[in-house]
Coordinates of C-alpha atoms in Angstrom, one line a residue:
M666 CA 6.4 9.8 3.0
R667 CA 2.8 11.1 3.3
K668 CA -0.2 9.4 4.8
I669 CA -3.7 10.2 3.7
Y670 CA -6.6 9.6 5.9
Y671 CA -10.6 10.0 5.1
Q672 CA -12.6 10.2 8.4
N673 CA -9.9 9.0 10.3
K674 CA -8.8 5.9 8.6
L675 CA -5.9 5.2 6.5
I676 CA -6.4 5.0 2.7
G677 CA -3.1 5.6 0.9
I678 CA 0.3 6.2 1.3
V679 CA 2.2 8.6 -1.2
I680 CA 6.3 7.3 -1.6
R681 CA 8.6 9.5 -2.0
G682 CA 11.7 11.2 -0.6
S683 CA 13.9 10.4 2.3
Y684 CA 13.2 7.0 4.3
P685 CA 14.0 6.2 7.9
K686 CA 17.3 4.5 8.7
G687 CA 16.7 0.4 8.8
S688 CA 13.8 -1.6 7.5
V689 CA 10.6 0.1 9.1
P690 CA 7.0 -1.4 8.6
Q691 CA 4.7 1.2 7.3
T692 CA 1.4 -0.3 6.9
N693 CA 0.5 -3.2 9.5
A694 CA 0.0 -1.1 12.6
E695 CA -2.9 0.7 11.0
I696 CA -4.2 -1.6 8.5
H697 CA -6.9 -4.1 10.0
E698 CA -6.6 -6.4 6.8
E699 CA -3.2 -5.4 5.0
A700 CA -3.4 -7.3 1.5
L701 CA 0.1 -5.5 0.7
G702 CA 2.6 -4.7 3.0
L703 CA 5.0 -1.7 2.6
L704 CA 8.2 -1.8 4.3
T705 CA 11.0 1.2 3.5
F706 CA 14.7 0.4 3.1
N707 CA 17.6 2.6 3.9
H708 CA 20.4 0.6 4.7
L709 CA 24.4 1.6 4.2
K710 CA 26.5 -0.1 2.0
G711 CA 28.2 -3.1 3.0
T712 CA 24.8 -4.0 5.2
T713 CA 23.3 -7.4 4.5
L714 CA 20.1 -8.2 5.3
K715 CA 19.9 -12.2 6.6
R716 CA 19.1 -14.9 4.0
H717 CA 15.4 -15.7 4.5
R718 CA 12.0 -17.1 2.7
H719 CA 8.5 -16.6 3.7
Q720 CA 6.7 -20.0 5.2
P721 CA 3.9 -20.7 3.2
T722 CA 0.5 -19.4 5.0
K723 CA -2.7 -19.2 4.2
R724 CA -4.1 -15.5 3.8
I725 CA -7.1 -14.2 3.3
T726 CA -7.9 -10.6 1.9
H727 CA -11.6 -9.6 0.8
T728 CA -10.0 -5.7 0.0
L729 CA -7.5 -5.3 -3.4
Q730 CA -5.1 -2.9 -2.4
E731 CA -2.4 -1.7 -5.3
C732 CA 0.8 0.4 -5.4
F733 CA 1.7 2.6 -8.6
V734 CA 5.3 3.0 -9.3
V735 CA 6.2 6.1 -11.4
L736 CA 9.3 4.9 -13.2
S737 CA 9.5 7.8 -15.6
G738 CA 7.2 11.0 -16.4
K739 CA 4.7 12.1 -14.4
I740 CA 1.0 11.9 -13.3
K741 CA -1.6 13.4 -11.2
I742 CA -3.6 10.4 -9.2
K743 CA -7.4 11.9 -7.8
I744 CA -7.9 10.0 -4.7
Y745 CA -11.7 9.2 -3.8
S746 CA -13.2 7.3 -0.4
E747 CA -14.7 4.1 -0.5
D748 CA -18.5 5.9 -0.7
E749 CA -17.0 7.8 -3.7
K750 CA -16.3 11.3 -2.5
Y751 CA -13.1 13.5 -3.7
V752 CA -10.7 13.5 -0.8
T753 CA -7.5 15.0 -2.6
S754 CA -5.1 15.1 -5.4
I755 CA -1.7 14.1 -5.7
I756 CA 1.3 14.4 -8.1
L757 CA 3.8 11.7 -8.7
K758 CA 7.1 12.0 -10.8
S759 CA 10.0 9.4 -11.7
S760 CA 10.9 7.1 -8.6
E761 CA 7.9 8.0 -6.3
A762 CA 4.8 5.6 -5.8
F763 CA 1.4 5.4 -4.2
L764 CA 0.0 2.6 -2.1
A765 CA -3.7 2.8 -2.5
I766 CA -5.2 1.0 0.8
N767 CA -8.6 1.4 0.2
C768 CA -10.1 4.2 -2.1
G769 CA -10.9 5.1 -5.5
H770 CA -8.5 6.7 -7.7
E771 CA -8.3 8.5 -11.2
F772 CA -5.1 9.0 -13.4
K773 CA -4.3 12.0 -15.5
I774 CA -1.0 11.5 -17.3
L775 CA 0.7 14.7 -17.0
E776 CA 4.0 13.7 -19.0
N777 CA 4.6 10.5 -21.1
A778 CA 5.0 8.4 -18.5
T779 CA 5.8 4.5 -17.7
M780 CA 4.4 3.2 -14.7
L781 CA 4.3 -0.3 -12.7
E782 CA 1.0 -1.6 -10.7
L783 CA 1.2 -4.0 -8.3
K784 CA -1.5 -5.5 -6.4
N785 CA -2.6 -8.8 -4.9
G786 CA -4.0 -11.4 -6.5
P787 CA -5.5 -13.4 -8.6
F788 CA -6.5 -10.8 -11.0
K789 CA -10.4 -10.3 -11.1
N790 CA -12.3 -8.1 -13.4
D791 CA -13.6 -6.4 -10.5
K792 CA -13.9 -2.4 -11.5
L793 CA -16.2 -0.3 -10.4
F794 CA -16.6 3.0 -12.4
F795 CA -17.8 5.9 -11.1

């Protein structure tokens, strides 16, 4: 995992490689308004995670967070700050992901790619192109 910061603020997390043992939160300590939580799971065969459900709780967020998961292929993501300044680029391949916490992004498909995009809803037509 690689955390990406801009002006000391966490704006994204690259998800790849090995994960720490157990069920480990990766976001909530650093994000004031967390729309998508990220936990990593790394358990041994035979481990049972206790059954549970989540109690309905009113949650109000004002930011959109997205997670892009590459199922196959290879992509390049350019990452931009909230004030639309270029920050960095990352390359993702199969089984890797990027959690966009508070940033702009641009995709370049480097190899034929199949991806998933997960984001908090409901869907709004709120894209600002720059």
